[in-house]
Amino acid sequence: SKEQGRNRYAFYTDALNQSISRRLQIEGYLRGAIERGELMLHYQPQYDVSSQRVTGVEALLRWNSPELGQVGPDEFIPIAEQSGLILPIGRFVLQTALAAAKRWIELDPDFKLAVNISPAQFRDESLVSFLQEELAKHQYPASRLELEITEGILMRGGTQVEETLAALHEMGVCLSMDDFGTGYSSLSYLRKYPVDELKIDRSFVNEMTVDESDRELVNAAISLSRGLGLRVVAEGVETAEQLQALKELECGVVQGFWLSEPVPQEHIGKMLERQARL
Ligand code: C2E
Ligand code: CA
Ligand code: CA
Ligand code: CA
């Protein structure tokens, strides 16, 4: 009836208003969150499959808002991306992570720090000079830094992106394709751009022990990396069975809750100290 239609309409606009006001709240409180000390980084270790040693970490943002509580990066990063707030936040992430990782490469010279870079950050003209300054300031070797980007950045391309890629390559900074396999591009960008690593998306890893086609896709990604001479990381390893399956496929590096959740900075230092003594 007409009445029902009106109710349904009211229901949808209500839900829409709620999600808009949540967005606006997040954007509002996120502004100034760095200055108020509400943002911090956790680090998730990555492990060499055969030796089980920690080879590096991925930096992951955490936001504890006094007003909103813990807000996950899956929710606030897209909002930061659209509002431009990702630029100061991204600089905060790089500065903080490099300062921490400076200590870690002293414990293990082969240690690698991985940092997520969103499309807006990658298109920012000042990214390269900012990175150069920060690497110099922390005396951190460029080759021990890896930027995780998604294939959308490479697909869209453009002069700015090409220049940034060339400059990063020149500097010796590594590039990792995050969420590999979830896009729908041709693989030609792997030939065109200086990618160093593929990170197999956790949706494939998740199902690989129960779904034969997911296992085959993981296998294909590992073979592809081998063929192209790239590093390969499987993310989202949650069970012993998945780890075993990845071992059998000779995956290089693994990351996931089964091995370790993202942890505060101090934990990483302790892990590496223990490892250095072995
Ligand atoms: P991502 O780059 O794909 O990061 C991996 C996500 O998977 C992280 O979620 C991590 O906590 C989670 N994860 C790790 N192991 C497992 C596992 O075994 N099972 C499951 N179910 N999940 C696992 P998180 O920390 O919530 O981050 C979500 C996304 O937010 C990231 O996805 C990344 O796209 C973005 N993000 C996080 N930190 C940053 C940052 O500093 N800068 C930018 N630009 N984006 C960030
Ligand atoms: Ca990532
Ligand atoms: Ca990922
Ligand atoms: Ca992701």
Coordinates of C-alpha atoms and ligand atoms in Angstrom, one line a residue:
S1 CA 0.0 0.0 0.0
K2 CA 0.9 3.7 -0.1
E3 CA 1.3 3.7 3.6
Q4 CA 3.8 0.9 3.5
G5 CA 5.7 2.6 0.7
R6 CA 6.0 5.7 2.8
N7 CA 7.2 3.7 5.8
R8 CA 9.8 2.0 3.7
Y9 CA 10.9 5.4 2.4
A10 CA 11.2 6.7 5.9
F11 CA 13.2 3.6 6.9
Y12 CA 15.7 4.1 4.0
T13 CA 16.2 7.8 4.6
D14 CA 16.7 7.1 8.3
A15 CA 19.4 4.6 7.6
L16 CA 20.9 6.9 5.1
N17 CA 20.9 9.9 7.5
Q18 CA 22.5 7.7 10.2
S19 CA 25.3 6.6 7.9
I20 CA 25.9 10.2 6.8
S21 CA 26.0 11.5 10.3
R22 CA 28.4 8.7 11.3
R23 CA 30.7 9.7 8.4
L24 CA 30.5 13.3 9.4
Q25 CA 31.2 12.5 13.1
I26 CA 34.2 10.4 12.1
E27 CA 35.5 13.1 9.8
G28 CA 35.0 15.7 12.5
Y29 CA 36.7 13.8 15.3
L30 CA 39.5 12.5 13.0
R31 CA 40.5 16.1 12.3
G32 CA 43.0 16.8 15.1
A33 CA 43.2 13.2 16.2
I34 CA 47.0 13.2 15.6
E35 CA 47.6 16.3 17.7
R36 CA 45.5 14.8 20.5
G37 CA 47.5 11.6 20.4
E38 CA 44.6 9.4 19.5
L39 CA 46.2 7.6 16.6
M40 CA 48.8 4.9 17.1
L41 CA 50.4 2.1 15.1
H42 CA 50.3 -1.6 15.7
Y43 CA 52.6 -3.9 13.8
Q44 CA 51.9 -7.4 12.4
P45 CA 54.9 -9.6 12.0
Q46 CA 55.6 -11.4 8.8
Y47 CA 57.3 -14.8 8.9
D48 CA 59.6 -16.7 6.6
V49 CA 57.7 -20.0 6.0
S50 CA 60.7 -22.3 6.1
S51 CA 62.7 -20.8 9.0
Q52 CA 59.6 -19.4 10.9
R53 CA 61.7 -16.3 11.6
V54 CA 60.2 -12.8 11.6
T55 CA 61.3 -11.1 8.4
G56 CA 59.5 -7.8 8.9
V57 CA 56.2 -6.2 9.9
E58 CA 53.2 -4.4 8.4
A59 CA 52.3 -1.1 10.2
L60 CA 48.5 -0.9 10.8
L61 CA 46.8 2.2 12.2
R62 CA 44.7 2.2 15.3
W63 CA 42.3 5.0 16.4
N64 CA 41.1 5.2 19.9
S65 CA 38.6 8.1 19.9
P66 CA 37.4 9.4 23.3
E67 CA 34.0 10.1 21.7
L68 CA 33.5 7.1 19.3
G69 CA 35.7 4.4 21.0
Q70 CA 37.9 2.2 18.8
V71 CA 37.2 2.8 15.1
G72 CA 38.7 0.4 12.7
P73 CA 40.9 1.6 9.7
D74 CA 38.5 -0.2 7.3
E75 CA 35.9 2.4 8.4
F76 CA 38.0 5.6 8.9
I77 CA 40.7 5.3 6.2
P78 CA 38.1 5.6 3.3
I79 CA 36.7 8.7 5.0
A80 CA 40.2 10.1 5.5
E81 CA 40.9 9.4 1.9
Q82 CA 37.9 11.3 0.6
S83 CA 38.4 14.3 3.0
G84 CA 42.1 14.8 2.3
L85 CA 42.9 14.0 6.0
I86 CA 44.8 10.9 4.7
L87 CA 47.8 13.2 3.8
P88 CA 48.7 14.3 7.3
I89 CA 47.7 10.9 8.7
G90 CA 49.9 9.2 6.1
R91 CA 52.8 11.4 7.0
F92 CA 52.3 10.6 10.7
V93 CA 52.3 6.8 9.9
L94 CA 55.5 7.0 7.9
Q95 CA 57.3 9.1 10.6
T96 CA 56.2 6.9 13.4
A97 CA 56.9 3.6 11.7
L98 CA 60.3 4.7 10.5
A99 CA 61.3 5.9 14.0
A100 CA 60.3 2.5 15.4
A101 CA 61.8 0.4 12.6
K102 CA 65.2 2.3 13.0
R103 CA 65.7 0.2 16.2
W104 CA 64.6 -3.0 14.5
I105 CA 67.0 -2.9 11.6
E106 CA 69.8 -2.6 14.2
L107 CA 68.6 -6.0 15.6
D108 CA 68.2 -7.5 12.2
P109 CA 69.8 -5.8 9.1
D110 CA 67.4 -7.7 6.8
F111 CA 64.3 -6.5 8.6
K112 CA 61.7 -5.0 6.4
L113 CA 59.0 -2.4 7.3
A114 CA 55.8 -2.4 5.2
V115 CA 53.5 0.7 5.2
N116 CA 50.1 1.0 3.5
I117 CA 49.8 3.9 1.0
S118 CA 46.4 4.9 -0.1
P119 CA 45.7 6.2 -3.7
A120 CA 45.4 9.8 -2.6
Q121 CA 48.8 9.6 -0.8
F122 CA 50.3 8.1 -3.9
R123 CA 49.0 10.8 -6.1
D124 CA 50.4 13.5 -3.7
E125 CA 53.3 15.2 -5.4
S126 CA 55.2 15.7 -2.1
L127 CA 55.3 11.9 -1.3
V128 CA 58.7 11.3 -2.7
S129 CA 60.4 14.4 -1.2
F130 CA 58.8 13.7 2.2
L131 CA 60.0 10.1 2.1
Q132 CA 63.5 11.2 1.1
E133 CA 63.6 13.6 4.1
E134 CA 62.3 11.1 6.6
L135 CA 64.6 8.3 5.4
A136 CA 67.6 10.7 5.8
K137 CA 66.4 12.0 9.1
H138 CA 66.1 8.5 10.6
Q139 CA 69.1 7.2 8.6
Y140 CA 66.9 4.4 7.5
P141 CA 67.9 2.5 4.3
A142 CA 65.3 2.8 1.5
S143 CA 65.7 -0.8 0.6
R144 CA 64.3 -1.8 4.0
L145 CA 61.0 0.1 3.4
E146 CA 58.2 -1.4 1.4
L147 CA 55.1 0.5 0.3
E148 CA 51.9 -1.6 0.0
I149 CA 49.7 -0.3 -2.7
T150 CA 46.6 -1.7 -4.5
E151 CA 46.4 -2.4 -8.2
G152 CA 43.9 0.3 -8.7
I153 CA 46.7 2.9 -8.4
L154 CA 48.7 1.2 -11.2
M155 CA 45.6 0.6 -13.4
R156 CA 44.6 4.3 -13.3
G157 CA 48.2 5.3 -14.0
G158 CA 48.9 8.9 -15.1
T159 CA 52.0 10.9 -15.3
Q160 CA 52.2 11.7 -11.6
V161 CA 51.9 8.0 -10.7
E162 CA 54.6 7.0 -13.3
E163 CA 56.9 9.7 -12.0
T164 CA 56.4 8.6 -8.4
L165 CA 57.0 5.0 -9.3
A166 CA 60.2 5.8 -11.1
A167 CA 61.5 8.0 -8.3
L168 CA 60.7 5.4 -5.6
H169 CA 62.4 2.7 -7.7
E170 CA 65.4 5.0 -8.2
M171 CA 65.6 5.5 -4.4
G172 CA 65.5 1.7 -3.8
V173 CA 62.1 1.7 -2.0
C174 CA 60.2 -1.6 -2.5
L175 CA 56.7 -1.9 -3.8
S176 CA 54.2 -4.5 -2.8
M177 CA 50.8 -5.3 -4.5
D178 CA 48.3 -5.5 -1.7
D179 CA 45.1 -7.6 -1.9
F180 CA 46.5 -9.3 -5.0
G181 CA 43.9 -11.2 -6.9
T182 CA 40.9 -9.1 -5.8
G183 CA 41.2 -6.6 -8.7
Y184 CA 40.1 -7.3 -12.2
S185 CA 42.9 -5.8 -14.2
S186 CA 45.1 -7.6 -16.7
L187 CA 48.4 -8.6 -15.2
S188 CA 50.3 -6.4 -17.7
Y189 CA 51.1 -3.9 -15.0
L190 CA 53.4 -6.4 -13.4
R191 CA 55.6 -6.2 -16.5
K192 CA 55.3 -2.5 -16.8
Y193 CA 56.0 -1.4 -13.3
P194 CA 58.8 -2.2 -10.9
V195 CA 56.8 -4.3 -8.4
D196 CA 58.9 -6.3 -5.9
E197 CA 56.2 -8.4 -4.1
L198 CA 52.7 -9.8 -4.4
K199 CA 50.5 -10.0 -1.3
I200 CA 47.9 -12.7 -1.8
D201 CA 44.6 -11.5 -0.5
R202 CA 43.3 -13.1 2.6
S203 CA 40.0 -14.1 1.0
F204 CA 41.9 -16.7 -1.0
V205 CA 44.0 -17.9 1.9
N206 CA 40.9 -18.2 4.0
E207 CA 39.2 -20.7 1.7
M208 CA 42.2 -22.5 0.4
T209 CA 41.9 -25.6 2.6
V210 CA 38.2 -26.1 1.8
D211 CA 37.8 -24.8 -1.7
E212 CA 39.9 -26.4 -4.4
S213 CA 39.7 -23.4 -6.8
D214 CA 41.0 -21.0 -4.1
R215 CA 43.9 -23.3 -3.5
E216 CA 44.6 -23.3 -7.2
L217 CA 44.5 -19.5 -7.3
V218 CA 46.9 -19.3 -4.4
N219 CA 49.1 -21.8 -6.2
A220 CA 48.9 -19.7 -9.4
A221 CA 49.9 -16.5 -7.6
I222 CA 52.9 -18.2 -5.9
S223 CA 54.0 -19.7 -9.3
L224 CA 53.6 -16.3 -11.0
S225 CA 55.7 -14.6 -8.3
R226 CA 58.4 -17.3 -8.7
G227 CA 58.3 -16.9 -12.5
L228 CA 58.7 -13.1 -12.2
G229 CA 61.3 -13.3 -9.5
L230 CA 59.0 -11.5 -7.0
R231 CA 58.6 -12.0 -3.3
V232 CA 55.2 -13.5 -2.3
V233 CA 53.4 -13.0 1.0
A234 CA 50.2 -14.8 2.0
E235 CA 48.1 -12.8 4.4
G236 CA 45.2 -13.7 6.7
V237 CA 46.6 -17.1 7.8
E238 CA 44.3 -18.1 10.5
T239 CA 44.8 -21.9 10.9
A240 CA 47.6 -24.5 11.1
E241 CA 46.0 -26.2 8.1
Q242 CA 46.4 -23.0 6.0
L243 CA 50.0 -22.6 7.1
Q244 CA 50.7 -26.2 6.2
A245 CA 49.1 -25.8 2.8
L246 CA 51.1 -22.7 2.1
K247 CA 54.3 -24.5 3.1
E248 CA 53.4 -27.3 0.6
L249 CA 53.0 -24.7 -2.1
E250 CA 56.4 -23.2 -1.1
C251 CA 55.0 -19.8 -0.3
G252 CA 57.8 -17.5 0.9
V253 CA 56.4 -15.4 3.6
V254 CA 53.2 -15.6 5.7
Q255 CA 51.2 -13.2 7.9
G256 CA 48.1 -13.7 9.9
F257 CA 46.3 -14.2 13.3
W258 CA 47.6 -17.8 13.5
L259 CA 51.1 -16.5 13.8
S260 CA 50.5 -13.2 15.4
E261 CA 47.9 -10.4 15.6
P262 CA 49.0 -6.8 15.0
V263 CA 50.8 -5.9 18.3
P264 CA 52.1 -2.7 19.9
Q265 CA 55.6 -1.5 19.1
E266 CA 57.3 -2.9 22.3
H267 CA 56.4 -6.5 21.4
I268 CA 58.2 -6.3 18.1
G269 CA 61.4 -5.2 19.7
K270 CA 61.2 -8.1 22.2
M271 CA 60.6 -10.6 19.4
L272 CA 63.6 -9.4 17.4
E273 CA 65.8 -9.4 20.5
R274 CA 64.9 -13.0 21.2
Q275 CA 65.4 -13.9 17.6
A276 CA 68.8 -12.2 17.5
R277 CA 70.0 -14.3 20.4
L278 CA 69.1 -17.6 18.7
Ligands
C2E1 P1 45.2 -4.5 4.7 O1 46.3 -3.6 4.2 O2 44.7 -5.6 3.8 O3 45.7 -5.0 6.1 C1 45.5 -6.3 6.6 C2 44.3 -6.4 7.5 O4 44.0 -7.7 7.8 C3 44.5 -5.7 8.8 O5 43.2 -5.2 9.3 C4 44.9 -6.8 9.7 O6 44.7 -6.6 11.1 C5 44.0 -7.9 9.2 N1 44.5 -9.3 9.5 C6 45.7 -9.7 9.7 N2 45.8 -11.0 9.8 C7 44.5 -11.5 9.7 C8 43.9 -12.8 9.8 O7 44.5 -13.8 10.0 N3 42.5 -12.8 9.7 C9 41.8 -11.7 9.5 N4 40.4 -11.8 9.3 N5 42.3 -10.5 9.4 C10 43.7 -10.4 9.5 P2 43.1 -3.7 9.9 O8 44.3 -3.4 10.7 O9 41.8 -3.5 10.4 O10 43.3 -2.8 8.6 C11 42.3 -2.8 7.6 C12 42.7 -2.0 6.4 O11 42.8 -0.6 6.7 C13 44.0 -2.4 5.8 O12 43.9 -3.6 5.1 C14 44.4 -1.2 5.0 O13 43.8 -1.2 3.8 C15 43.8 -0.1 5.9 N6 44.9 0.5 6.7 C16 45.3 0.1 7.9 N7 46.4 0.9 8.4 C17 46.6 1.8 7.4 C18 47.5 2.9 7.2 O14 48.4 3.2 8.0 N8 47.5 3.6 6.0 C19 46.5 3.3 5.0 N9 46.5 4.1 3.9 N10 45.7 2.3 5.2 C20 45.7 1.6 6.3
CA2 CA 48.3 -4.0 3.5
CA3 CA 45.8 -6.8 2.2
CA4 CA 42.8 -4.3 2.2

